[in-house]
PDB file of C-alpha atoms in Angstrom:
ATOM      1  CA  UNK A   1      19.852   2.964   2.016  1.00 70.00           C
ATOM      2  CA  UNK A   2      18.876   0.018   0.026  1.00 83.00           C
ATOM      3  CA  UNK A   3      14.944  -0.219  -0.421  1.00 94.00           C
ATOM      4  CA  UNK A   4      12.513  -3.632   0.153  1.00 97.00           C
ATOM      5  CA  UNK A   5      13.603  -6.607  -1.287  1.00 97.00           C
ATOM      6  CA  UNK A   6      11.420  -9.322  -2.735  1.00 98.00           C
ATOM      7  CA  UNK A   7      12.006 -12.586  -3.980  1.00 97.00           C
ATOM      8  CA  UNK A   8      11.164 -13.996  -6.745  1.00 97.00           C
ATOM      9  CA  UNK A   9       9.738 -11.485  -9.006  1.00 96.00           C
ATOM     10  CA  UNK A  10       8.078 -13.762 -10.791  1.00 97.00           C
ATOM     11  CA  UNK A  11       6.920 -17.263  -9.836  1.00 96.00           C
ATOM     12  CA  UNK A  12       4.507 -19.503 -11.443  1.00 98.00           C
ATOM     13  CA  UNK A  13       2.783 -22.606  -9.874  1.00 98.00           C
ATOM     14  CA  UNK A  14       0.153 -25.009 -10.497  1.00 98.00           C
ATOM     15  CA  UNK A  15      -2.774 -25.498  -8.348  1.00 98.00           C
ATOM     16  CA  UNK A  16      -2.321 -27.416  -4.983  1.00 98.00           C
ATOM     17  CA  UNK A  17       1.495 -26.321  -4.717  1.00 98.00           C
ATOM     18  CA  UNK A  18       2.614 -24.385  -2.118  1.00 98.00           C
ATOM     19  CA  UNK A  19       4.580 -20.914  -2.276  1.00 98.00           C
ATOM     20  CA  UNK A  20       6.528 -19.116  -0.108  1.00 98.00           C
ATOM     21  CA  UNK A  21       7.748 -15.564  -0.786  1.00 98.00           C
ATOM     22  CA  UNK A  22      10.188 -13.345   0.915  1.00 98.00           C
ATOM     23  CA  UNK A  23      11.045  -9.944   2.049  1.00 98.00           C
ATOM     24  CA  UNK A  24      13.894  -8.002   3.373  1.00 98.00           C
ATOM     25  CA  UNK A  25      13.071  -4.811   4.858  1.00 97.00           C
ATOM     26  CA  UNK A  26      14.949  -1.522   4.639  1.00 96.00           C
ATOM     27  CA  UNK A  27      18.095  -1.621   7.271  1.00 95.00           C
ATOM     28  CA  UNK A  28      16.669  -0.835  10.400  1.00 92.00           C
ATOM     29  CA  UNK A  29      12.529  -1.586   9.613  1.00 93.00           C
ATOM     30  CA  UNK A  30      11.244  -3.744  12.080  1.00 92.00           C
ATOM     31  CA  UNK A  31       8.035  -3.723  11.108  1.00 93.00           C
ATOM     32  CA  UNK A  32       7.073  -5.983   8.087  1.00 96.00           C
ATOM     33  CA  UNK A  33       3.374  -6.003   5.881  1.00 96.00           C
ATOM     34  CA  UNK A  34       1.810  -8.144   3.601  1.00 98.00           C
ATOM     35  CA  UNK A  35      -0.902  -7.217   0.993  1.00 97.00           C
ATOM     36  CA  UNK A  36      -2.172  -8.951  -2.122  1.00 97.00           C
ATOM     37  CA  UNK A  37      -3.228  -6.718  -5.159  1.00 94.00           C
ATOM     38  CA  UNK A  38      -5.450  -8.289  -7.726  1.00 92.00           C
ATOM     39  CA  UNK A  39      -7.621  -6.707 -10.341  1.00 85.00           C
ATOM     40  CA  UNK A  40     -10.762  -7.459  -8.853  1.00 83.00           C
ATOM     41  CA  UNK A  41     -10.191  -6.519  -4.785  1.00 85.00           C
ATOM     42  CA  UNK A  42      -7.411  -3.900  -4.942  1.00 88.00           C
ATOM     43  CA  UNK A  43      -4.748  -3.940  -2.531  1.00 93.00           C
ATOM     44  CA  UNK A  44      -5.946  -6.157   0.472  1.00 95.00           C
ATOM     45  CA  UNK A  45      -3.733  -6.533   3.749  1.00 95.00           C
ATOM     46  CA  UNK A  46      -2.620 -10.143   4.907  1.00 97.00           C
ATOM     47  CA  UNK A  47      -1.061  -9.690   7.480  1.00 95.00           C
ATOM     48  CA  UNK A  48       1.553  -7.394   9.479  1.00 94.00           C
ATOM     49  CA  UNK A  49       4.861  -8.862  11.658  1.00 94.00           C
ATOM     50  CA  UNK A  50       6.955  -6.697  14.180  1.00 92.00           C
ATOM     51  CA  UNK A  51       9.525  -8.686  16.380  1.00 91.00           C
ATOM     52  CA  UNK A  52       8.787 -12.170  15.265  1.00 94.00           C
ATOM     53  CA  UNK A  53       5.311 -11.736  16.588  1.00 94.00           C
ATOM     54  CA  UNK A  54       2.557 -11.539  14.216  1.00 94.00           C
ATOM     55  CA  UNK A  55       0.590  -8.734  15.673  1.00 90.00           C
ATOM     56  CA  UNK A  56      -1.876  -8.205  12.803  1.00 90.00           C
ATOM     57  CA  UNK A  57      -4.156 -10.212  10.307  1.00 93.00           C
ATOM     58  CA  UNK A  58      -6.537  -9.581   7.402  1.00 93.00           C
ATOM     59  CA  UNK A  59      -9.567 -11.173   6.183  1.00 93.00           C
ATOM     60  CA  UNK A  60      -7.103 -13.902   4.342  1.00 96.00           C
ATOM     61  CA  UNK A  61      -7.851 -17.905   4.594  1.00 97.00           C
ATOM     62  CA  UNK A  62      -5.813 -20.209   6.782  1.00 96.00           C
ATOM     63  CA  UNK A  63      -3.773 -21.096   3.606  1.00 98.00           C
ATOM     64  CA  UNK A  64      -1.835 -17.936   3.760  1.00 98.00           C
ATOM     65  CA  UNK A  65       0.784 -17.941   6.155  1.00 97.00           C
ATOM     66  CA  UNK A  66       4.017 -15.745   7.274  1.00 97.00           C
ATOM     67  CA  UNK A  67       6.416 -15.617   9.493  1.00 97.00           C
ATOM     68  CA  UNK A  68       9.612 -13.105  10.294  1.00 97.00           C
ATOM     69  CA  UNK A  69      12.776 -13.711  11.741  1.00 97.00           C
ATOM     70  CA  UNK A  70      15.162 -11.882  14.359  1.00 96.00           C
ATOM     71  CA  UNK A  71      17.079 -10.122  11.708  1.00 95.00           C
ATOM     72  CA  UNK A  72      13.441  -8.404  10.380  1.00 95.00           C
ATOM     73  CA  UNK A  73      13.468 -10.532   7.009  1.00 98.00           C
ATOM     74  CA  UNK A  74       9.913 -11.886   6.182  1.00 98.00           C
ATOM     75  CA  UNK A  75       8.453 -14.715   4.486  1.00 98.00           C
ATOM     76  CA  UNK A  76       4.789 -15.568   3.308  1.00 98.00           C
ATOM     77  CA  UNK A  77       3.614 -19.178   2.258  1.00 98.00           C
ATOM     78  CA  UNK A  78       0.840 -20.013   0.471  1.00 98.00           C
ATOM     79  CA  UNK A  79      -0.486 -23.843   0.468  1.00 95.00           C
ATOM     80  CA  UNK A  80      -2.719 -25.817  -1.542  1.00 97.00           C
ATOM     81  CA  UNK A  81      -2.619 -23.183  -3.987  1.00 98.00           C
ATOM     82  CA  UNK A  82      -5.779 -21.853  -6.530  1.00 97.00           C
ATOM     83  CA  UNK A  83      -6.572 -20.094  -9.147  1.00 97.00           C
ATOM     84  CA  UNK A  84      -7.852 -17.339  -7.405  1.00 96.00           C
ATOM     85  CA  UNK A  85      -4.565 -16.777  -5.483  1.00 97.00           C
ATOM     86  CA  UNK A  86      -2.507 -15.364  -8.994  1.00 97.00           C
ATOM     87  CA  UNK A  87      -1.874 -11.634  -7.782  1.00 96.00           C
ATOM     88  CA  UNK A  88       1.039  -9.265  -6.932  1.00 95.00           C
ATOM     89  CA  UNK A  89       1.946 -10.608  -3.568  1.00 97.00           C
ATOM     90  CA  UNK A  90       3.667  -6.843  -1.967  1.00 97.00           C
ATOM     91  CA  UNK A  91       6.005  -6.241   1.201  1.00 98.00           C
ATOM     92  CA  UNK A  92       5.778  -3.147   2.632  1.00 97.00           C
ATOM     93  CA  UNK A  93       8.254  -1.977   5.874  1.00 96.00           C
ATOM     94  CA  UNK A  94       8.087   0.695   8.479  1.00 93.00           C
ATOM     95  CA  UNK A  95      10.239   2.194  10.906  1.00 86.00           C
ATOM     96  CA  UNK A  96       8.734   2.128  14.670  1.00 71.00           C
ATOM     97  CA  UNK A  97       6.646   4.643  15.047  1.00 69.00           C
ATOM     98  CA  UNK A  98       3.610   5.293  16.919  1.00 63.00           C
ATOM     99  CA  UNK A  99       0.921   2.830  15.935  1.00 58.00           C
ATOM    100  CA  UNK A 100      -1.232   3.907  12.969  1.00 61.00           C
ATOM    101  CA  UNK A 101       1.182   6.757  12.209  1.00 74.00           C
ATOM    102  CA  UNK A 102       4.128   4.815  10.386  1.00 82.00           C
ATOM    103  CA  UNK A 103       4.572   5.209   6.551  1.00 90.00           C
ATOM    104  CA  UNK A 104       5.076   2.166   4.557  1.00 94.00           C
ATOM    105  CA  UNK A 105       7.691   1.467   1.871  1.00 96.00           C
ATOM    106  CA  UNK A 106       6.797  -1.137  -0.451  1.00 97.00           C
ATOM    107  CA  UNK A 107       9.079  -3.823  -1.812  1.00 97.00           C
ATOM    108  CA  UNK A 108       9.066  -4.260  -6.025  1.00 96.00           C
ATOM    109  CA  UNK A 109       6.582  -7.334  -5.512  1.00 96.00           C
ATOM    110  CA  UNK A 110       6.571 -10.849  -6.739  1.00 97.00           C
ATOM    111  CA  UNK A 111       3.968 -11.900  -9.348  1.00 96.00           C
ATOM    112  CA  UNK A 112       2.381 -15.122  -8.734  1.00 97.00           C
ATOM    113  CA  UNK A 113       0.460 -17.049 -11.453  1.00 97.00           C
ATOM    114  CA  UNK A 114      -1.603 -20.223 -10.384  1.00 97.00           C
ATOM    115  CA  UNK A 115      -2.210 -22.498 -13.633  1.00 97.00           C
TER     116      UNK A 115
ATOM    117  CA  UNK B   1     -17.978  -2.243   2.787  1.00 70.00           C
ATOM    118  CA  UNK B   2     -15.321   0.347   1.093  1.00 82.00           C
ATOM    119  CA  UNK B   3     -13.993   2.241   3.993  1.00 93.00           C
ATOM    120  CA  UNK B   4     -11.396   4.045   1.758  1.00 96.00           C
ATOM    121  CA  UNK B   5     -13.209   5.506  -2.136  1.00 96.00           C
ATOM    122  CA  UNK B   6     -11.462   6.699  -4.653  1.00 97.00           C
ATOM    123  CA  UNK B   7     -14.567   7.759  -7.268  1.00 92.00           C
ATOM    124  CA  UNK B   8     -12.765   8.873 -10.239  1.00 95.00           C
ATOM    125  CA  UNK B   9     -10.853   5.597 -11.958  1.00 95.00           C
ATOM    126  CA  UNK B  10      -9.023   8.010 -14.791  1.00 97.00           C
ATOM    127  CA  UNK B  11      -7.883  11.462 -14.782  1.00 98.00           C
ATOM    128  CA  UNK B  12      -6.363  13.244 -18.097  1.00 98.00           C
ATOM    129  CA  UNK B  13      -4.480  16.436 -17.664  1.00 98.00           C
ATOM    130  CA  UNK B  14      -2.280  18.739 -19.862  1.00 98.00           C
ATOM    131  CA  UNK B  15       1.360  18.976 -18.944  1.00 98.00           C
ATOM    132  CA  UNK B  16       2.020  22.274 -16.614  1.00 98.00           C
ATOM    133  CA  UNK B  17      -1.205  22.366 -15.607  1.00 98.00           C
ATOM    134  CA  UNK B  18      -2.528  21.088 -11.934  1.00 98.00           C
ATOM    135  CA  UNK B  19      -3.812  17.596 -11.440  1.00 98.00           C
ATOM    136  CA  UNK B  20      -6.093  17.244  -8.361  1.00 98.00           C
ATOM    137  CA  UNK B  21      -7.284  13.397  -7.386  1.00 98.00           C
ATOM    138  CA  UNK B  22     -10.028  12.878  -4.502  1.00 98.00           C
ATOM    139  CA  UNK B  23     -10.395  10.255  -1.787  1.00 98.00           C
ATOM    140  CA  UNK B  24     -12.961   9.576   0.397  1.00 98.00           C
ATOM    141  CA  UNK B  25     -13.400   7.690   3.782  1.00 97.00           C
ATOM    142  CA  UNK B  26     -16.195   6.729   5.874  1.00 95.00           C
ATOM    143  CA  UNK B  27     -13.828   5.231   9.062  1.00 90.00           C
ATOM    144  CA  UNK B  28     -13.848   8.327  11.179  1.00 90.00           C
ATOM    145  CA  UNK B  29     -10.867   6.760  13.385  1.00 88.00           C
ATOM    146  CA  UNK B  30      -8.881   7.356  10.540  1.00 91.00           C
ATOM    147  CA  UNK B  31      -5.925   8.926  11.549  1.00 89.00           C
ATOM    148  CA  UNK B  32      -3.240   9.077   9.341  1.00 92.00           C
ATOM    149  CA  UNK B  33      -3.425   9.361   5.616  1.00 95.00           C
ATOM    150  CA  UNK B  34      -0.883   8.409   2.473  1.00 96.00           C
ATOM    151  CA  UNK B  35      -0.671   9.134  -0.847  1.00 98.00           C
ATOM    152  CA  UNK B  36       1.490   6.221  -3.111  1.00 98.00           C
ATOM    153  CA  UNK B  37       2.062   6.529  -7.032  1.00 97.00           C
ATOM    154  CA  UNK B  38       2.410   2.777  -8.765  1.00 95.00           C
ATOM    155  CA  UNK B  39       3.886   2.198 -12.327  1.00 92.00           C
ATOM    156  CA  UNK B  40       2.537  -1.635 -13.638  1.00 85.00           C
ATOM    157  CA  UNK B  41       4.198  -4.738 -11.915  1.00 78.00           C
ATOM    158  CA  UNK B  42       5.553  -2.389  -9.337  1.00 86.00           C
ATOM    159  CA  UNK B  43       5.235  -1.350  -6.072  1.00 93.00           C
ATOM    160  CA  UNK B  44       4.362   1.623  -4.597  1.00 95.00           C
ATOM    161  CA  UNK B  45       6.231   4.603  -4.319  1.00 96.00           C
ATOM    162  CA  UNK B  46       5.228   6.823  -0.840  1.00 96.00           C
ATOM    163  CA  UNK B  47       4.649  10.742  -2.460  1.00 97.00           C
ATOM    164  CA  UNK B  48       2.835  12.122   0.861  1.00 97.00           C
ATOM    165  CA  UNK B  49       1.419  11.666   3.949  1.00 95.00           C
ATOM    166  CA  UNK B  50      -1.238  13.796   6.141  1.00 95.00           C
ATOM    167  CA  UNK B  51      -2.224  13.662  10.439  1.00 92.00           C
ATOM    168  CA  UNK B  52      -5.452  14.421  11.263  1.00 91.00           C
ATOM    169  CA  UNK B  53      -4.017  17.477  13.024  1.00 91.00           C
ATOM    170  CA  UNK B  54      -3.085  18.792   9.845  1.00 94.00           C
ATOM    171  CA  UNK B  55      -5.251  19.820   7.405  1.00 95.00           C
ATOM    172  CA  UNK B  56      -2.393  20.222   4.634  1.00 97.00           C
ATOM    173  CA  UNK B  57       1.194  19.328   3.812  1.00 97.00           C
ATOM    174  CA  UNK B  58       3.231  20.376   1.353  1.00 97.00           C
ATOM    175  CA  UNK B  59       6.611  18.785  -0.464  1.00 96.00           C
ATOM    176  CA  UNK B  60       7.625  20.074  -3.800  1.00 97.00           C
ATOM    177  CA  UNK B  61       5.210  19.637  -6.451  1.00 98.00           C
ATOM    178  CA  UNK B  62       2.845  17.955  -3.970  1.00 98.00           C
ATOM    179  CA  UNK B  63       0.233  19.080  -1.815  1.00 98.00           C
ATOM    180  CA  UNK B  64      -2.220  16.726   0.193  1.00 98.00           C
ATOM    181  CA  UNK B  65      -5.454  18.428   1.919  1.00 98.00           C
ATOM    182  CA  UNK B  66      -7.259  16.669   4.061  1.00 98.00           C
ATOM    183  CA  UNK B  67     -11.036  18.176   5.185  1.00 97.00           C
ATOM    184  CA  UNK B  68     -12.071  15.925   8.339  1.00 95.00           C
ATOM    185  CA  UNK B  69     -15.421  17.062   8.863  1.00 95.00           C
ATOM    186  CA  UNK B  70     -16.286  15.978   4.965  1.00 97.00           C
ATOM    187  CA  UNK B  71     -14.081  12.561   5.456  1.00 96.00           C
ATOM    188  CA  UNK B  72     -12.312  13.446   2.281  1.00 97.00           C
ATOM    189  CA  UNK B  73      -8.930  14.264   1.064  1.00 97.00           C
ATOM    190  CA  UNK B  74      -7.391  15.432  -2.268  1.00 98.00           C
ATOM    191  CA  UNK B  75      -3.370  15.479  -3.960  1.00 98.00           C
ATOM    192  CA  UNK B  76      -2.466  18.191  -5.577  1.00 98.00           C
ATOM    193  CA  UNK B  77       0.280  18.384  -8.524  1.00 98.00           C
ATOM    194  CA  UNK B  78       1.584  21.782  -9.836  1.00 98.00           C
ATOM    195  CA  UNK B  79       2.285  21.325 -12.095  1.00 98.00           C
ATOM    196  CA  UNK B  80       2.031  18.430 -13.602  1.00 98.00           C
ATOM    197  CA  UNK B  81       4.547  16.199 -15.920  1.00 98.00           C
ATOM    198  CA  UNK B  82       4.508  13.572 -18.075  1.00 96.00           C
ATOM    199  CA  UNK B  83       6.423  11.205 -15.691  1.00 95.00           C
ATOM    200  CA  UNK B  84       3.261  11.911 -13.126  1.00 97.00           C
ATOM    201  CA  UNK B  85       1.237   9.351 -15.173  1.00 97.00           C
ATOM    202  CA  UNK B  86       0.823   6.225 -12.894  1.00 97.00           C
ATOM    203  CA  UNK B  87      -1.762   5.169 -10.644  1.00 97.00           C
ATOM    204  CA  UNK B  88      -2.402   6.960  -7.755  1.00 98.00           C
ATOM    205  CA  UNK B  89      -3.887   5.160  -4.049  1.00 97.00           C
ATOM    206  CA  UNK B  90      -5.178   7.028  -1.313  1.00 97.00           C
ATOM    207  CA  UNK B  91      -4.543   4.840   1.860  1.00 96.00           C
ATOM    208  CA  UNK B  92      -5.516   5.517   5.504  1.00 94.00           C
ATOM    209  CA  UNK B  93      -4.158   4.045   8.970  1.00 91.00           C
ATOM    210  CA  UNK B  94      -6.296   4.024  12.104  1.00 86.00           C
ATOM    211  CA  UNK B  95      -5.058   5.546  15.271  1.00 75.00           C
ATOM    212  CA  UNK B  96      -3.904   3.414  18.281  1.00 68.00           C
ATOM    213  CA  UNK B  97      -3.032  -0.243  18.199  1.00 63.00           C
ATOM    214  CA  UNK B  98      -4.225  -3.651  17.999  1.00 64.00           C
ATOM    215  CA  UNK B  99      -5.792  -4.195  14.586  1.00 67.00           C
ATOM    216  CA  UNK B 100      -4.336  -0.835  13.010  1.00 73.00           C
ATOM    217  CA  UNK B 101      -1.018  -2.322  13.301  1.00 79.00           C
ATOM    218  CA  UNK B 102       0.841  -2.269  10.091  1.00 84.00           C
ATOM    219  CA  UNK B 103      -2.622  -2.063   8.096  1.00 89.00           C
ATOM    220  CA  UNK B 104      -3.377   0.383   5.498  1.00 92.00           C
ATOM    221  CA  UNK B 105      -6.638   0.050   3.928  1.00 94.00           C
ATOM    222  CA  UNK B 106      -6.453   1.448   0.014  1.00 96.00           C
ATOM    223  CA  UNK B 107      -8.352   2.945  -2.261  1.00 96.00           C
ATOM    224  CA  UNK B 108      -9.059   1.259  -5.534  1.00 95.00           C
ATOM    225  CA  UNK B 109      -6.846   4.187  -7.514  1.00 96.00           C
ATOM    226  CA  UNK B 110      -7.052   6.531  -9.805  1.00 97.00           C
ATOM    227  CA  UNK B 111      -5.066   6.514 -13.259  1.00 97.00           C
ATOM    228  CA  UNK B 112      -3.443   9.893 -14.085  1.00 98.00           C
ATOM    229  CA  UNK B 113      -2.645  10.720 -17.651  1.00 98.00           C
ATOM    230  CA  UNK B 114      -0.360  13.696 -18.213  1.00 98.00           C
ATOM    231  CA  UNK B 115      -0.421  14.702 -21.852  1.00 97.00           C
ATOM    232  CA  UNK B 116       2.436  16.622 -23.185  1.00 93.00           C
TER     233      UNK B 116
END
């Protein structure tokens, strides 16, 4: 089975631009997470997406954004980006299980620099 | 507030011999509990995962214990190898629904150095 897909790897922006990110899960994943790793907080949770429905949200701004469509792929977006938003931007999916018992598998990440 | 603590940032071990990294929690509806390994500008890899009606699993080279009356839970590697050096996160999952959904709350890691 193949494993998470993100896209880009890599992406660099300049303040006040807007990003989006996405994320295919493993075949069969309906369940799709979000988390942002940066030196300074660790790995932080943004928010979580089963069925379309966004059933889940961290301590993130408005700015950050997601969405996920019927086929389980995900996408995040960013706007009016800053500084402070350069991390590893990470996809994690899970099978349905029940709730707090499901193990995530994490996508390779995209890197996001904000000059 | 750190609900998941990972109190050692770097752990150096000789090669064969048994690396043993520590997590603590204060959440106490912690339920379920993961072990990852991360390499730089990667994701991470799932090694292990615990219930809280276990108090230890086992796969291969990897053993996780988990002591709920202390909050705390430790990985075991026996025994250890070079390619075991990586960054290690505890994470945790709360039972039930609503804002455990899909949220694992992470330790800030511990780097692992396997000398040969």
């Amino acid at each position: 089975k193949a494993g998470v897909t993100q896209t880009p790897r890599y992406l660099i922006k300049t303040r006040g631009q807007q990003v989006t990110l996405s994320c295919s899960p493993i075949s069969g994943h309906r369940s799709v997470s979000w988390y942002q790793q940066t030196p300074g907080q660790g790995l932080q949770f943004l928010f979580e997406y089963f069925s379309e429905t966004q059933r889940n949200k961290g301590n993130f701004p408005g700015r950050f954004s997601g969405r996920q469509f019927s086929n389980s792929r995900s996408e995040m977006n960013v706007s009016t980006l800053e500084l402070g938003d350069s991390a590893l931007y990470l996809c994690a999916s899970s099978y349905p299980s029940l709730a707090g018992m499901e193990t995530q598998y994490f996508g390779p990440g995209t890197r996001l620099l904000v000059l | 507030d750190q609900q998941v603590k990972q109190n050692s940032p770097s752990l150096s071990v000789q090669e064969g011999r048994i690396s043993i990294l520590n997590c603590d929690y204060t959440n106490s509806m912690f339920d379920y509990f993961l072990w990852y390994k991360k390499y730089p500008a990667e994701g991470p890899t799932f090694l292990i995962s615990i219930s809280s009606i276990k108090d230890k699993n086992e796969d291969g080279r990897f053993t996780v214990f988990l002591n709920k009356s202390a909050k705390h839970l430790s990985l075991h590697i026996v025994p250890s190898q070079p390619g075991d050096s990586a960054v290690y996160f505890c994470a945790a999952s709360p039972r039930g629904g609503g804002t455990s959904y899909g949220k694992l709350t992470f330790g800030q890691g511990t780097i692992l150095t396997v000398h040969p």
